[in-house]
Coordinates of C-alpha atoms and ligand atoms in Angstrom, one line a residue:
X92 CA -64.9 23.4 123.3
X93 CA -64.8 23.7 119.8
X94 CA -67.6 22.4 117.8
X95 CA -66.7 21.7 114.1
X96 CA -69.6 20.8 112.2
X97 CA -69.9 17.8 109.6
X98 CA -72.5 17.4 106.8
X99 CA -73.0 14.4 106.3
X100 CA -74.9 13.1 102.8
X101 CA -75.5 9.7 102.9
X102 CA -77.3 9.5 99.0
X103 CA -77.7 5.8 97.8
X104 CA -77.1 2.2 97.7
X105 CA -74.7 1.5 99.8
X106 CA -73.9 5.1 100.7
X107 CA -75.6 5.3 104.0
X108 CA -74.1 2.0 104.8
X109 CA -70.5 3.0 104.8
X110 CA -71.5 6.8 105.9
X111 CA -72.8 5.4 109.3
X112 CA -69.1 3.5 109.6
X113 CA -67.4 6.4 108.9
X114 CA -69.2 8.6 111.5
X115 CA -68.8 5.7 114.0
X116 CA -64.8 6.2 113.3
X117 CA -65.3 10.4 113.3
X118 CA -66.7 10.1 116.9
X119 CA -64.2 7.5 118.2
X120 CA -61.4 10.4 117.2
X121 CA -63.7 13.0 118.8
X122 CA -63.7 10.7 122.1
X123 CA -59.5 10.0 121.9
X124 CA -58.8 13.5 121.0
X125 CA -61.2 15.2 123.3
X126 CA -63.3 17.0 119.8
X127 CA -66.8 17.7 119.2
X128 CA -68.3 17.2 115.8
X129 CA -72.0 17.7 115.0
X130 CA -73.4 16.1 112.3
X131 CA -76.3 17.2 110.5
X132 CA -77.7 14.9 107.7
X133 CA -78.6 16.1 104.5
X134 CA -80.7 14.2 101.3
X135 CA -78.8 14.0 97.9
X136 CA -79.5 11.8 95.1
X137 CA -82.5 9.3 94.5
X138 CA -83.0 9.4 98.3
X139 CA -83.8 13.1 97.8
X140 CA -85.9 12.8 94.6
X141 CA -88.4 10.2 96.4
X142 CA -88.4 12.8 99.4
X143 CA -88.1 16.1 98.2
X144 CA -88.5 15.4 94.0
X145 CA -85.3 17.0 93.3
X146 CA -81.9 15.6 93.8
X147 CA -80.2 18.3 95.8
X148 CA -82.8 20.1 98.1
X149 CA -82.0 23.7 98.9
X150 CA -81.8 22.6 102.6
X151 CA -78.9 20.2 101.4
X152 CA -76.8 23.1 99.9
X153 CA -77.9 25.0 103.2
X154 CA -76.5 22.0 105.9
X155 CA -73.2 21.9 103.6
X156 CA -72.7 26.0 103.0
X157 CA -73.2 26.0 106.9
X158 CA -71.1 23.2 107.2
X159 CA -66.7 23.6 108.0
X160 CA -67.0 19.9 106.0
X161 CA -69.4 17.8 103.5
X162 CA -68.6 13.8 103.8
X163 CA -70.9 12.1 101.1
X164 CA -71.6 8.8 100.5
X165 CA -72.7 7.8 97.3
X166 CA -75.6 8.2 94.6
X167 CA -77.4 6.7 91.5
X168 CA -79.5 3.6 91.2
X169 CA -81.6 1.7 88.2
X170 CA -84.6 3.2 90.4
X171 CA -84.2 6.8 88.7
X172 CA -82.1 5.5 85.4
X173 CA -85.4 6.9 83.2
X174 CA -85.2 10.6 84.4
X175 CA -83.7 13.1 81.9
X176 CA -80.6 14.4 82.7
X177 CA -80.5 17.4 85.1
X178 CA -83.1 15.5 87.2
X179 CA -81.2 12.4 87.8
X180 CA -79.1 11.8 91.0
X181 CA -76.0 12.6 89.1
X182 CA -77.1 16.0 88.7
X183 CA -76.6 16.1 92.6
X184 CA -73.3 15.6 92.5
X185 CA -72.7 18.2 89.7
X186 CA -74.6 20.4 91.9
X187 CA -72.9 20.4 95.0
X188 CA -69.4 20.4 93.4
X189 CA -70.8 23.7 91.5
X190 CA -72.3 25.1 94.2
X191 CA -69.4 24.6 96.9
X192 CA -66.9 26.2 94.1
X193 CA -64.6 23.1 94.4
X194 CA -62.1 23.0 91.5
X195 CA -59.2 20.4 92.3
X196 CA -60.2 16.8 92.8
X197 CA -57.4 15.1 95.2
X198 CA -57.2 11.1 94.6
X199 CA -54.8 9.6 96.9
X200 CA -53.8 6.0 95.8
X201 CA -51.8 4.2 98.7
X202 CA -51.1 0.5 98.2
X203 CA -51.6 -0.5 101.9
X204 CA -48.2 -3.1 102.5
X205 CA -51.4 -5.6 103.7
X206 CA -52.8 -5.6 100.3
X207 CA -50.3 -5.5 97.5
X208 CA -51.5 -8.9 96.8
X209 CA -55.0 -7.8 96.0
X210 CA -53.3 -5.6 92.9
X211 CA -53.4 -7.0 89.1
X212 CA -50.5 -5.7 88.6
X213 CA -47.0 -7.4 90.1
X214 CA -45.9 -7.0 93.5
X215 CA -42.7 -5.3 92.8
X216 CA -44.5 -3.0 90.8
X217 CA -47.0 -1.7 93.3
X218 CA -45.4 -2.4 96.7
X219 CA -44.7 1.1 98.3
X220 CA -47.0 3.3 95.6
X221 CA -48.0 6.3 97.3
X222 CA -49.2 9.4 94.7
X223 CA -52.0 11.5 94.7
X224 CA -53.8 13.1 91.5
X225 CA -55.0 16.4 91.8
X226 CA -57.3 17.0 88.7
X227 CA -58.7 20.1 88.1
X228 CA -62.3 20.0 87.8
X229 CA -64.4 22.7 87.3
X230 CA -62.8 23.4 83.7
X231 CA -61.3 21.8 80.4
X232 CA -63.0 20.6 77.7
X233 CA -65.9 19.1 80.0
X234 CA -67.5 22.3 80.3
X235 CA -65.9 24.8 77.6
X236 CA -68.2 26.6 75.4
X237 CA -69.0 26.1 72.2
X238 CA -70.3 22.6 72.2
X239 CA -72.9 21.0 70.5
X240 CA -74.2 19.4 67.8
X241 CA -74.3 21.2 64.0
X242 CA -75.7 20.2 60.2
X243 CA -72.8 21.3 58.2
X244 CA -72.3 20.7 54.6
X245 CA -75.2 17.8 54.0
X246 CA -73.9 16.3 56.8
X247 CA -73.3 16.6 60.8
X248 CA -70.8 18.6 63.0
X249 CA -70.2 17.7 66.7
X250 CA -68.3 20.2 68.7
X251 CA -66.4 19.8 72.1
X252 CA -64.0 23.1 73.3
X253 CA -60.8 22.4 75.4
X254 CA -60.3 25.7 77.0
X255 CA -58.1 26.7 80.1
X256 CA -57.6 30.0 81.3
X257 CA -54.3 31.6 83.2
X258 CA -56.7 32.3 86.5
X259 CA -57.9 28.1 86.6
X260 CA -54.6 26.4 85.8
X261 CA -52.7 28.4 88.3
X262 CA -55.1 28.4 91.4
X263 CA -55.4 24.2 90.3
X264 CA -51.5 24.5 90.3
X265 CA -51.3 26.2 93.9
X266 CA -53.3 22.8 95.4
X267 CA -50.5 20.8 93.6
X268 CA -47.1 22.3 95.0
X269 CA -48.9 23.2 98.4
X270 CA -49.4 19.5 98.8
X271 CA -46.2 18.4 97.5
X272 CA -44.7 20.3 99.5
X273 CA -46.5 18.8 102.5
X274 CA -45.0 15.4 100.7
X275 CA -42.1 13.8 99.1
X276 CA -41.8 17.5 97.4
X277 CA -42.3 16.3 93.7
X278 CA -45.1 17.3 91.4
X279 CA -45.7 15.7 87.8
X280 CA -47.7 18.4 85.8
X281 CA -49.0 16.4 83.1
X282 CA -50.5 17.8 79.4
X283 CA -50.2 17.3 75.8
X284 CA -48.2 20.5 75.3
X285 CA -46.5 19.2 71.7
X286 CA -50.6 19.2 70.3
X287 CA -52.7 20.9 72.2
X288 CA -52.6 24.8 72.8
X289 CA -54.4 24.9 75.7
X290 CA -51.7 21.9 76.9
X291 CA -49.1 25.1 76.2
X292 CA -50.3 27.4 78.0
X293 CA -51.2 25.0 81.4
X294 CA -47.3 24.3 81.3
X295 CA -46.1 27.9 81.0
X296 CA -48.7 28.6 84.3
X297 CA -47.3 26.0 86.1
X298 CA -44.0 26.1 85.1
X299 CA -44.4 30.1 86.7
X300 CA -46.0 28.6 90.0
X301 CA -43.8 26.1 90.2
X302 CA -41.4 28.8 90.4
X303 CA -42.3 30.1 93.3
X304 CA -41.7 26.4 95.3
X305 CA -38.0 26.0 94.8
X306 CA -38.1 23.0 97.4
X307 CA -40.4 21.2 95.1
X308 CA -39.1 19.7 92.1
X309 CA -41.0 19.9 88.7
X310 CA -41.1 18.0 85.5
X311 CA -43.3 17.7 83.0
X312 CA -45.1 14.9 81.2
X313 CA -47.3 13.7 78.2
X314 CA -50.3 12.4 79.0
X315 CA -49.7 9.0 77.0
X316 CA -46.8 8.7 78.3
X317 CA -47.8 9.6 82.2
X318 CA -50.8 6.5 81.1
X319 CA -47.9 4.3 80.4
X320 CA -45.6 5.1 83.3
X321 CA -48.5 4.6 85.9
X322 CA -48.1 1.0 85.0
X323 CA -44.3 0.6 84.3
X324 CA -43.1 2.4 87.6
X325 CA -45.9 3.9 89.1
X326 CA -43.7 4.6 92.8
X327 CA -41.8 7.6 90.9
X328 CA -45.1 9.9 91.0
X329 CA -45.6 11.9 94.1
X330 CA -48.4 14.3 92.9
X331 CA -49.6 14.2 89.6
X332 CA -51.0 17.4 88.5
X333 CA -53.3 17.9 85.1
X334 CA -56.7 19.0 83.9
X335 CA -60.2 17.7 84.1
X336 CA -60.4 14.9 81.6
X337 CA -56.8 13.4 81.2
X338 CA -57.4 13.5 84.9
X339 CA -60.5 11.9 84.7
X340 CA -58.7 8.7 82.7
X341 CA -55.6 8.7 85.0
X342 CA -57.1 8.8 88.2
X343 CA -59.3 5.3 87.3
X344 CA -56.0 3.8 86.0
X345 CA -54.0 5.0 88.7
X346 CA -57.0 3.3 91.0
X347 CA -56.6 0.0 89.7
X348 CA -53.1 0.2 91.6
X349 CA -54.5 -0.3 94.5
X350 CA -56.6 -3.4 94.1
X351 CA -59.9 -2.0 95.0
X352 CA -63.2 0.6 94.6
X353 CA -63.5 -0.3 98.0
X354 CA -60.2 1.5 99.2
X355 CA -60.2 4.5 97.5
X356 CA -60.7 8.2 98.8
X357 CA -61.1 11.2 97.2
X358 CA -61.4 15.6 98.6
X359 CA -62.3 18.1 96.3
X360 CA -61.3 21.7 97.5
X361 CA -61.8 25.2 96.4
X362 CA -60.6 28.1 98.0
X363 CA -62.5 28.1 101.1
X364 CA -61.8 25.3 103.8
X365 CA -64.9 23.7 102.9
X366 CA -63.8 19.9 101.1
X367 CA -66.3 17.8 99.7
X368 CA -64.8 14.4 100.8
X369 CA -65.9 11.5 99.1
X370 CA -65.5 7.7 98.4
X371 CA -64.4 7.1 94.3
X372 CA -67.1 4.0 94.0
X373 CA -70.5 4.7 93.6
X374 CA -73.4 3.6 95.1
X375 CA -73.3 -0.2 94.4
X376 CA -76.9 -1.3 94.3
X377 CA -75.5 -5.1 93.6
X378 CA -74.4 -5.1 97.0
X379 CA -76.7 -2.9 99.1
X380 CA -78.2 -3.1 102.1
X381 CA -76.4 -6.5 102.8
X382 CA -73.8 -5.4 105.3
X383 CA -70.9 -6.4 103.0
X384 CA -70.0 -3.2 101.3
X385 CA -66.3 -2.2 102.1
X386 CA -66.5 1.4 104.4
X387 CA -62.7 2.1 104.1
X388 CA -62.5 4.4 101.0
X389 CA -65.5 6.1 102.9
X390 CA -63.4 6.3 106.1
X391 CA -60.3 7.6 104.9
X392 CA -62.2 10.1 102.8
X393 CA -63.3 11.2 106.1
X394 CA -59.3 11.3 107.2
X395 CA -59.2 13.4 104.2
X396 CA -62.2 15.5 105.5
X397 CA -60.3 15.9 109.0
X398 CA -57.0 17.0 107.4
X399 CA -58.2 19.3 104.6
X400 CA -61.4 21.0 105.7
X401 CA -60.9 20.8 109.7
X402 CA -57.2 21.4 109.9
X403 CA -57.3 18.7 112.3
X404 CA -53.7 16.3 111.0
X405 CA -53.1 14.1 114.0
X406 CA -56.3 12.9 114.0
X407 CA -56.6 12.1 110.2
X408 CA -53.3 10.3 110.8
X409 CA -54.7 8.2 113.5
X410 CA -57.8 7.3 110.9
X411 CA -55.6 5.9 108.6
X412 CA -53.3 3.9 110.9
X413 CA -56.2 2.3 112.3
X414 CA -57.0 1.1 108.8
X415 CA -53.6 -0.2 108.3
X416 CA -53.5 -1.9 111.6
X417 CA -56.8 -3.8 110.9
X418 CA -55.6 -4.6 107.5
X419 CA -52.6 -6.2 108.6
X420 CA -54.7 -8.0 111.4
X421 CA -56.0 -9.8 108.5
X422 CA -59.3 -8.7 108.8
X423 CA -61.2 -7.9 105.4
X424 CA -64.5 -7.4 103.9
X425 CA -65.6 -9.2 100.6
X426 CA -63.9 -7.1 97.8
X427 CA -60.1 -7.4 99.2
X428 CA -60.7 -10.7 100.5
X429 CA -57.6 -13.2 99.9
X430 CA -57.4 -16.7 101.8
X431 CA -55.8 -16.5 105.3
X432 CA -57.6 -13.5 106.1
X433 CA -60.8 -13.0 107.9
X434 CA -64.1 -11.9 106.3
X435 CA -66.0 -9.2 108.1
X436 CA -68.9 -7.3 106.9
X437 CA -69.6 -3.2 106.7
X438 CA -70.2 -2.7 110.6
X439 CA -67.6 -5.4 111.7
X440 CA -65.0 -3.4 110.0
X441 CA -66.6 -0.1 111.4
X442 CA -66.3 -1.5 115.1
X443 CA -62.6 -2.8 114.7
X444 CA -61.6 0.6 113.5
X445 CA -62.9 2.5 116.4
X446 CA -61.4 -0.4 118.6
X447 CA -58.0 0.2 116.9
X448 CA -58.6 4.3 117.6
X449 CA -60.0 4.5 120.9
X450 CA -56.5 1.5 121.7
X451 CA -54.7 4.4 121.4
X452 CA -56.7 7.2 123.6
Ligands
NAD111 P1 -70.0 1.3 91.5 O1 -68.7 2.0 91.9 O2 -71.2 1.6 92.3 O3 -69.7 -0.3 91.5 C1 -68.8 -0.9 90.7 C2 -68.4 -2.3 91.3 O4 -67.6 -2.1 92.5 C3 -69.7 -3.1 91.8 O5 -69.5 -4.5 91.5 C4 -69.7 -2.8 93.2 O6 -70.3 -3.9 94.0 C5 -68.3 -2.7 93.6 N1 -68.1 -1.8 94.7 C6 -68.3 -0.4 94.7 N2 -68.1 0.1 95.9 C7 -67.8 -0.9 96.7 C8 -67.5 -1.0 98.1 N3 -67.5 0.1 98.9 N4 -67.3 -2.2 98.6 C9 -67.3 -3.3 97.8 N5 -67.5 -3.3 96.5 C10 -67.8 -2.1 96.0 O7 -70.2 1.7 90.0 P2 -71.4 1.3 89.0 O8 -71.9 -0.1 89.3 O9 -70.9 1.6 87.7 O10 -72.6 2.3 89.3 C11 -73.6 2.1 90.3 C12 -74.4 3.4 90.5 O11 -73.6 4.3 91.1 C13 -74.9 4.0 89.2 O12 -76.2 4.5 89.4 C14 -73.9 5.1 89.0 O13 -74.4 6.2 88.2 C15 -73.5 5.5 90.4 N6 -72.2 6.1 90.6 C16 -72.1 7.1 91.5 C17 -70.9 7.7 91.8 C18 -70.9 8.7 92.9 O14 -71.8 8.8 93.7 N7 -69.8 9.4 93.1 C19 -69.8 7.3 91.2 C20 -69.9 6.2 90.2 C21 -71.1 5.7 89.9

């Protein structure tokens, strides 16, 4: 049989918390689809600067390069707030992300149907949103060269470089239509194309890809504009393609559609199979270690793991129905909790998803 092999990074807070649900639910598909995974745990984060005084050991980066998948929980904590920069548990993440080559960021955002209530926004508005931003992330002005700080005239200069090449937008571009196309078939590439050159040149490059995917339609959109539609009509966005910091604003806005941290997924992929799947919170510390943290946006990163990295579609299907079946059994942790419905904590909701998987063995 088969053996696909998991990573599994549990960091912080409540990280190992909601990484032990979600490898609870990746062995309950294991058992109902007859697959072996093997897990190996690696340390990232403040958990690996009190064991190994950096935070990403070289036997991390090993576990995951060996790995088909990397699942991560989450990192950070006031614990290591005083450490300079490239020695917090931040630089972890930056790390791995680097290391594993993964330039397009995939955020689903799925109002479940159980908990359009739990959205600020008005039912009508959010009932049936299903989108998924793919922001490029490896490039833009976040890392473009030069930046810095310069005396200039008596005074002071600070300098930031927004800076795309053909080669980044269209490989980011290629993730977007390949998974539109596995969709409703509709991408939204959005820029600021009537300011910014770089804008100009991402919509020629995907403009040319899109080319090449006649079954998916295209338009194009300004990024103040895409901000304000995501709360006018957010159901008219399938996948909403754009570059690393507009993506970085629109993904946290688009979030909020859903109603919780607690519910949200993310997969970043680069070219080879290996995703890093991850939830969008971080590591909670208000709510560690009290068995109350919500483990879905862990879980269905870990449907995202099974669909992206291992190929494996049925059974990321069946993760995410389970959710929605326990959802609409009412059952909920803290964060999504509405009157009528039933509070359970992190392992409670663990054990009610593999019930609802291994129901359907
Ligand atoms: P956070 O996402 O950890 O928490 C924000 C709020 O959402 C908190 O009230 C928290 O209790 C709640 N929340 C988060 N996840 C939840 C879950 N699964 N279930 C229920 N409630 C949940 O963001 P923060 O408080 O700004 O940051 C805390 C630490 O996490 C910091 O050290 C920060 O640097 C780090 N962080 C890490 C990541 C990551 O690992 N990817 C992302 C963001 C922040």
């Amino acid at each position: 049989m088969q053996v696909f092999e998991i990573a599994l990074l549990p960091g912080d807070g409540v990280g190992p918390e909601v990484i032990r649900e979600a490898r609870k639910v990746l062995l309950a598909v294991g058992k109902r689809y007859s697959r072996r995974f093997a897990f190996t745990e690696g340390l990232i984060g403040g958990a690996a600067i009190d064991a190994a005084g950096t935070p990403l050991p070289e036997d991390t980066l090993e576990i995951c390069r060996k790995s088909g998948a990397v699942l991560l929980g989450a990192v950070g904590g006031a614990k290591w707030d005083g450490l300079p920069g490239d020695e917090r548990p931040e630089a972890g993440l930056l790390g791995i992300r680097k290391a594993l080559q993964v330039f397009a960021n995939l955020r689903p955002v799925r109002v479940f149907p159980a908990l359009v209530g739990a959205s600020t926004l008005k039912r009508h508005v959010v009932e049936g949103v299903d989108l998924v931003v793919v922001r490029e992330l490896t490039g833009g002005v976040y890392f473009g060269q030069p930046r810095g700080r310069f005396a200039r005239d008596g005074g002071i200069k600070a300098l930031d470089t927004m800076v795309y090449t053909r080669f980044e937008v269209e490989r980011v571009a290629r993730v977007a239509f390949g998974l539109a196309s596995r969709r409703r078939r509709r991408v939204t590439s959005v820029d600021k194309a009537n300011v910014l050159e770089s804008s100009r040149l991402w919509r020629e490059v995907v403009t040319e890809v899109g080319n090449e995917y006649p079954d998916v339609e295209l338009n194009h959109m300004y990024v103040d504009n895409c901000a304000m539609q995501l709360i006018r009509d957010p159901r008219q966005f399938d996948v909403v393609l754009t570059e690393n910091m507009f993506g970085d604003i629109l993904s946290d806005e688009a979030a909020m559609l859903a109603g919780s941290l607690g519910m949200l997924p993310s997969a970043s992929l680069g070219h080879g199979r290996t995703a890093l799947c991850e939830p969008v919170h971080g590591s909670a510390p208000d709510i560690a270690g009290k068995n109350i943290a919500n483990p879905l946006a862990t879980v269905l990163s870990a449907a995202m793991l099974l669909r992206y990295s291992l190929g494996l579609d049925e059974e990321s299907r069946a993760v995410e129905e389970a959710v929605m079946r326990v959802l609409e059994k009412g059952y909920r942790t803290a964060d999504i909790f509405m009157e009528g419905t039933t509070l359970v904590g992190t392992a409670e909701m663990g054990d009610l998803l593999v019930e609802e998987i291994l129901r359907g063995a």
